[in-house]
PDB file of C-alpha atoms and ligand atoms in Angstrom:
ATOM      1  CA  MET A   1      -6.764  -2.505 -84.862  1.00 88.00           C
ATOM      2  CA  THR A   2      -8.313   0.889 -84.251  1.00 93.00           C
ATOM      3  CA  ARG A   3     -11.955   1.948 -84.256  1.00 93.00           C
ATOM      4  CA  PHE A   4     -13.482   4.989 -85.894  1.00 93.00           C
ATOM      5  CA  GLY A   5     -16.998   6.365 -86.260  1.00 92.00           C
ATOM      6  CA  VAL A   6     -18.584   7.071 -89.629  1.00 91.00           C
ATOM      7  CA  SER A   7     -21.599   9.333 -90.189  1.00 94.00           C
ATOM      8  CA  MET A   8     -23.859   8.749 -93.165  1.00 94.00           C
ATOM      9  CA  GLU A   9     -27.444   9.072 -94.337  1.00 95.00           C
ATOM     10  CA  VAL A  10     -29.794   6.307 -93.161  1.00 95.00           C
ATOM     11  CA  ASN A  11     -30.753   5.499 -96.770  1.00 96.00           C
ATOM     12  CA  LEU A  12     -27.153   5.030 -97.793  1.00 95.00           C
ATOM     13  CA  LEU A  13     -26.404   2.798 -94.819  1.00 95.00           C
ATOM     14  CA  GLU A  14     -29.482   0.666 -95.546  1.00 95.00           C
ATOM     15  CA  LYS A  15     -28.347   0.195 -99.127  1.00 96.00           C
ATOM     16  CA  PHE A  16     -24.850  -0.679 -97.945  1.00 95.00           C
ATOM     17  CA  ASP A  17     -26.183  -3.235 -95.459  1.00 95.00           C
ATOM     18  CA  GLU A  18     -28.359  -4.802 -98.149  1.00 96.00           C
ATOM     19  CA  LEU A  19     -25.423  -4.981-100.553  1.00 96.00           C
ATOM     20  CA  ILE A  20     -22.980  -6.538 -98.102  1.00 95.00           C
ATOM     21  CA  HIS A  21     -25.627  -9.021 -96.954  1.00 95.00           C
ATOM     22  CA  GLN A  22     -26.071 -10.133-100.592  1.00 96.00           C
ATOM     23  CA  LYS A  23     -22.320 -10.502-100.919  1.00 95.00           C
ATOM     24  CA  GLY A  24     -22.178 -12.652 -97.788  1.00 96.00           C
ATOM     25  CA  TYR A  25     -20.482 -10.349 -95.294  1.00 95.00           C
ATOM     26  CA  THR A  26     -21.505 -10.969 -91.708  1.00 92.00           C
ATOM     27  CA  ASN A  27     -20.402  -7.558 -90.453  1.00 90.00           C
ATOM     28  CA  ARG A  28     -19.817  -4.048 -91.744  1.00 94.00           C
ATOM     29  CA  SER A  29     -16.210  -3.806 -90.589  1.00 94.00           C
ATOM     30  CA  GLU A  30     -14.897  -6.537 -92.883  1.00 94.00           C
ATOM     31  CA  ALA A  31     -16.928  -5.116 -95.783  1.00 95.00           C
ATOM     32  CA  ILE A  32     -15.445  -1.647 -95.233  1.00 95.00           C
ATOM     33  CA  ARG A  33     -11.905  -3.067 -94.919  1.00 94.00           C
ATOM     34  CA  ASP A  34     -12.363  -4.914 -98.234  1.00 94.00           C
ATOM     35  CA  LEU A  35     -13.644  -1.763 -99.936  1.00 95.00           C
ATOM     36  CA  ILE A  36     -10.588   0.159 -98.766  1.00 94.00           C
ATOM     37  CA  ARG A  37      -8.231  -2.650 -99.882  1.00 94.00           C
ATOM     38  CA  LYS A  38      -9.925  -2.684-103.295  1.00 92.00           C
ATOM     39  CA  GLU A  39      -9.247   1.037-103.694  1.00 92.00           C
ATOM     40  CA  ILE A  40      -5.601   0.615-102.642  1.00 91.00           C
ATOM     41  CA  VAL A  41      -5.104  -2.279-105.080  1.00 90.00           C
ATOM     42  CA  GLU A  42      -6.697  -0.351-107.956  1.00 89.00           C
ATOM     43  CA  GLN A  43      -4.480   2.614-107.180  1.00 88.00           C
ATOM     44  CA  GLU A  44      -1.431   0.300-107.411  1.00 87.00           C
ATOM     45  CA  TRP A  45      -2.494  -0.611-110.965  1.00 87.00           C
ATOM     46  CA  GLU A  46      -2.255   3.063-111.944  1.00 86.00           C
ATOM     47  CA  SER A  47       1.134   3.551-110.321  1.00 82.00           C
ATOM     48  CA  GLU A  48       4.303   3.566-112.425  1.00 77.00           C
ATOM     49  CA  GLU A  49       6.352   1.830-109.768  1.00 80.00           C
ATOM     50  CA  ALA A  50       4.153  -0.679-107.933  1.00 85.00           C
ATOM     51  CA  GLU A  51       4.522  -4.337-108.773  1.00 91.00           C
ATOM     52  CA  VAL A  52       1.313  -6.155-109.628  1.00 94.00           C
ATOM     53  CA  ILE A  53       0.545  -9.826-110.063  1.00 96.00           C
ATOM     54  CA  GLY A  54      -2.236 -11.350-112.098  1.00 96.00           C
ATOM     55  CA  THR A  55      -3.451 -13.920-114.567  1.00 98.00           C
ATOM     56  CA  LEU A  56      -3.874 -13.694-118.300  1.00 98.00           C
ATOM     57  CA  THR A  57      -6.438 -16.205-119.580  1.00 98.00           C
ATOM     58  CA  ILE A  58      -6.538 -16.955-123.300  1.00 98.00           C
ATOM     59  CA  VAL A  59      -8.589 -19.281-125.510  1.00 98.00           C
ATOM     60  CA  TYR A  60      -7.264 -20.294-128.907  1.00 97.00           C
ATOM     61  CA  ASN A  61      -7.405 -22.936-131.584  1.00 96.00           C
ATOM     62  CA  HIS A  62      -4.084 -24.747-131.537  1.00 94.00           C
ATOM     63  CA  GLU A  63      -4.487 -25.675-135.231  1.00 94.00           C
ATOM     64  CA  THR A  64      -4.090 -22.037-136.311  1.00 94.00           C
ATOM     65  CA  ARG A  65      -0.891 -21.865-138.335  1.00 93.00           C
ATOM     66  CA  GLU A  66       2.183 -20.692-136.377  1.00 94.00           C
ATOM     67  CA  LEU A  67       0.080 -19.755-133.343  1.00 95.00           C
ATOM     68  CA  SER A  68       1.634 -22.148-130.823  1.00 93.00           C
ATOM     69  CA  ASP A  69       5.151 -21.110-131.904  1.00 95.00           C
ATOM     70  CA  LYS A  70       4.258 -17.434-131.647  1.00 96.00           C
ATOM     71  CA  LEU A  71       2.787 -17.855-128.150  1.00 96.00           C
ATOM     72  CA  THR A  72       5.857 -19.757-126.974  1.00 95.00           C
ATOM     73  CA  GLU A  73       8.162 -17.132-128.486  1.00 96.00           C
ATOM     74  CA  LEU A  74       6.300 -14.287-126.731  1.00 96.00           C
ATOM     75  CA  GLN A  75       6.329 -16.101-123.385  1.00 96.00           C
ATOM     76  CA  HIS A  76      10.097 -16.607-123.676  1.00 96.00           C
ATOM     77  CA  GLU A  77      10.551 -12.953-124.604  1.00 96.00           C
ATOM     78  CA  TRP A  78       8.738 -11.950-121.375  1.00 96.00           C
ATOM     79  CA  TYR A  79      10.267 -14.650-119.153  1.00 96.00           C
ATOM     80  CA  HIS A  80      10.987 -12.140-116.368  1.00 96.00           C
ATOM     81  CA  GLN A  81       7.265 -11.306-116.142  1.00 97.00           C
ATOM     82  CA  ILE A  82       5.779 -14.748-116.786  1.00 97.00           C
ATOM     83  CA  VAL A  83       5.856 -16.853-113.659  1.00 96.00           C
ATOM     84  CA  SER A  84       3.962 -19.942-114.754  1.00 97.00           C
ATOM     85  CA  SER A  85       1.262 -21.178-117.084  1.00 96.00           C
ATOM     86  CA  MET A  86      -1.348 -23.889-117.171  1.00 97.00           C
ATOM     87  CA  HIS A  87      -2.695 -25.437-120.360  1.00 97.00           C
ATOM     88  CA  VAL A  88      -6.086 -27.130-120.669  1.00 98.00           C
ATOM     89  CA  HIS A  89      -7.221 -28.929-123.856  1.00 98.00           C
ATOM     90  CA  ILE A  90     -10.886 -27.849-123.973  1.00 98.00           C
ATOM     91  CA  ASP A  91     -11.815 -30.088-126.915  1.00 98.00           C
ATOM     92  CA  ARG A  92     -10.158 -31.403-130.108  1.00 97.00           C
ATOM     93  CA  HIS A  93      -9.424 -27.883-131.362  1.00 96.00           C
ATOM     94  CA  ASN A  94      -9.563 -25.329-128.562  1.00 97.00           C
ATOM     95  CA  CYS A  95      -7.084 -24.679-125.779  1.00 97.00           C
ATOM     96  CA  LEU A  96      -7.288 -22.623-122.615  1.00 98.00           C
ATOM     97  CA  GLU A  97      -4.123 -21.161-121.164  1.00 98.00           C
ATOM     98  CA  VAL A  98      -3.846 -19.398-117.811  1.00 98.00           C
ATOM     99  CA  ILE A  99      -0.614 -17.434-117.593  1.00 98.00           C
ATOM    100  CA  VAL A 100       0.523 -16.010-114.255  1.00 98.00           C
ATOM    101  CA  VAL A 101       2.167 -12.626-114.774  1.00 97.00           C
ATOM    102  CA  ARG A 102       4.078 -10.396-112.384  1.00 97.00           C
ATOM    103  CA  GLY A 103       5.756  -7.015-112.788  1.00 96.00           C
ATOM    104  CA  LYS A 104       5.099  -3.308-113.319  1.00 94.00           C
ATOM    105  CA  ALA A 105       1.471  -2.713-114.276  1.00 93.00           C
ATOM    106  CA  ASN A 106       2.271  -0.986-117.592  1.00 91.00           C
ATOM    107  CA  LEU A 107       4.508  -3.816-118.696  1.00 94.00           C
ATOM    108  CA  ILE A 108       1.944  -6.448-117.690  1.00 95.00           C
ATOM    109  CA  ARG A 109      -0.757  -4.612-119.665  1.00 93.00           C
ATOM    110  CA  SER A 110       1.350  -4.327-122.768  1.00 94.00           C
ATOM    111  CA  LEU A 111       2.539  -7.942-122.772  1.00 95.00           C
ATOM    112  CA  SER A 112      -1.075  -9.058-122.306  1.00 96.00           C
ATOM    113  CA  GLU A 113      -2.212  -6.957-125.242  1.00 96.00           C
ATOM    114  CA  LYS A 114       0.567  -8.436-127.404  1.00 96.00           C
ATOM    115  CA  ILE A 115      -0.490 -11.994-126.537  1.00 97.00           C
ATOM    116  CA  ILE A 116      -4.236 -11.343-126.922  1.00 96.00           C
ATOM    117  CA  SER A 117      -3.741  -9.711-130.318  1.00 95.00           C
ATOM    118  CA  VAL A 118      -1.900 -12.696-131.830  1.00 95.00           C
ATOM    119  CA  ARG A 119      -3.878 -14.070-134.803  1.00 93.00           C
ATOM    120  CA  GLY A 120      -5.915 -17.089-133.685  1.00 94.00           C
ATOM    121  CA  VAL A 121      -6.361 -16.058-130.043  1.00 97.00           C
ATOM    122  CA  LYS A 122     -10.165 -16.030-129.800  1.00 97.00           C
ATOM    123  CA  HIS A 123     -10.494 -14.387-126.405  1.00 97.00           C
ATOM    124  CA  GLY A 124      -8.191 -13.089-123.744  1.00 97.00           C
ATOM    125  CA  LYS A 125      -8.653 -11.444-120.379  1.00 98.00           C
ATOM    126  CA  LEU A 126      -6.115  -9.976-117.992  1.00 97.00           C
ATOM    127  CA  THR A 127      -7.011  -9.974-114.315  1.00 97.00           C
ATOM    128  CA  MET A 128      -4.659  -7.946-112.171  1.00 94.00           C
ATOM    129  CA  THR A 129      -4.512  -8.141-108.422  1.00 94.00           C
ATOM    130  CA  SER A 130      -2.057  -7.201-105.699  1.00 91.00           C
ATOM    131  CA  THR A 131       1.092  -8.848-104.382  1.00 90.00           C
ATOM    132  CA  GLY A 132      -0.495  -8.097-100.993  1.00 88.00           C
ATOM    133  CA  LYS A 133       2.634  -6.348 -99.671  1.00 86.00           C
ATOM    134  CA  GLN A 134       0.962  -2.947 -99.188  1.00 79.00           C
ATOM    135  CA  LEU A 135      -2.229  -4.295 -97.615  1.00 84.00           C
TER     136      LEU A 135
HETATM  137 NI1   NI B   1      -4.403 -27.790-125.941  1.00 75.94          NI
END
């Protein structure tokens, strides 16, 4: 660990303190470290080379014709990038699937878009994070 001083306007620091208090931080140092990590992680998502990891969450009606087959086919096509998945039967018709994905950011984005755009997928959301190696 190393220490460094930061100069800023009183107003800005007050706002920062208020914000981190609301978020539950007990000290500024951890809040600042997390802000820096967030920037590094988001920069990884823009990089051509960095490996990212994340989850793709989709909701669909399993009764939609050919949907289950199509989803299985796509997941087999991307088997290098798809690490695991969890299936939840929400009710008689709707399913939730959480798919863990890992690979180059561009590839992860495009496979997510392919899956989300399949007919019958009602909602989908990709959440990317970091493998943690660079942090
Ligand atoms: Ni189901």
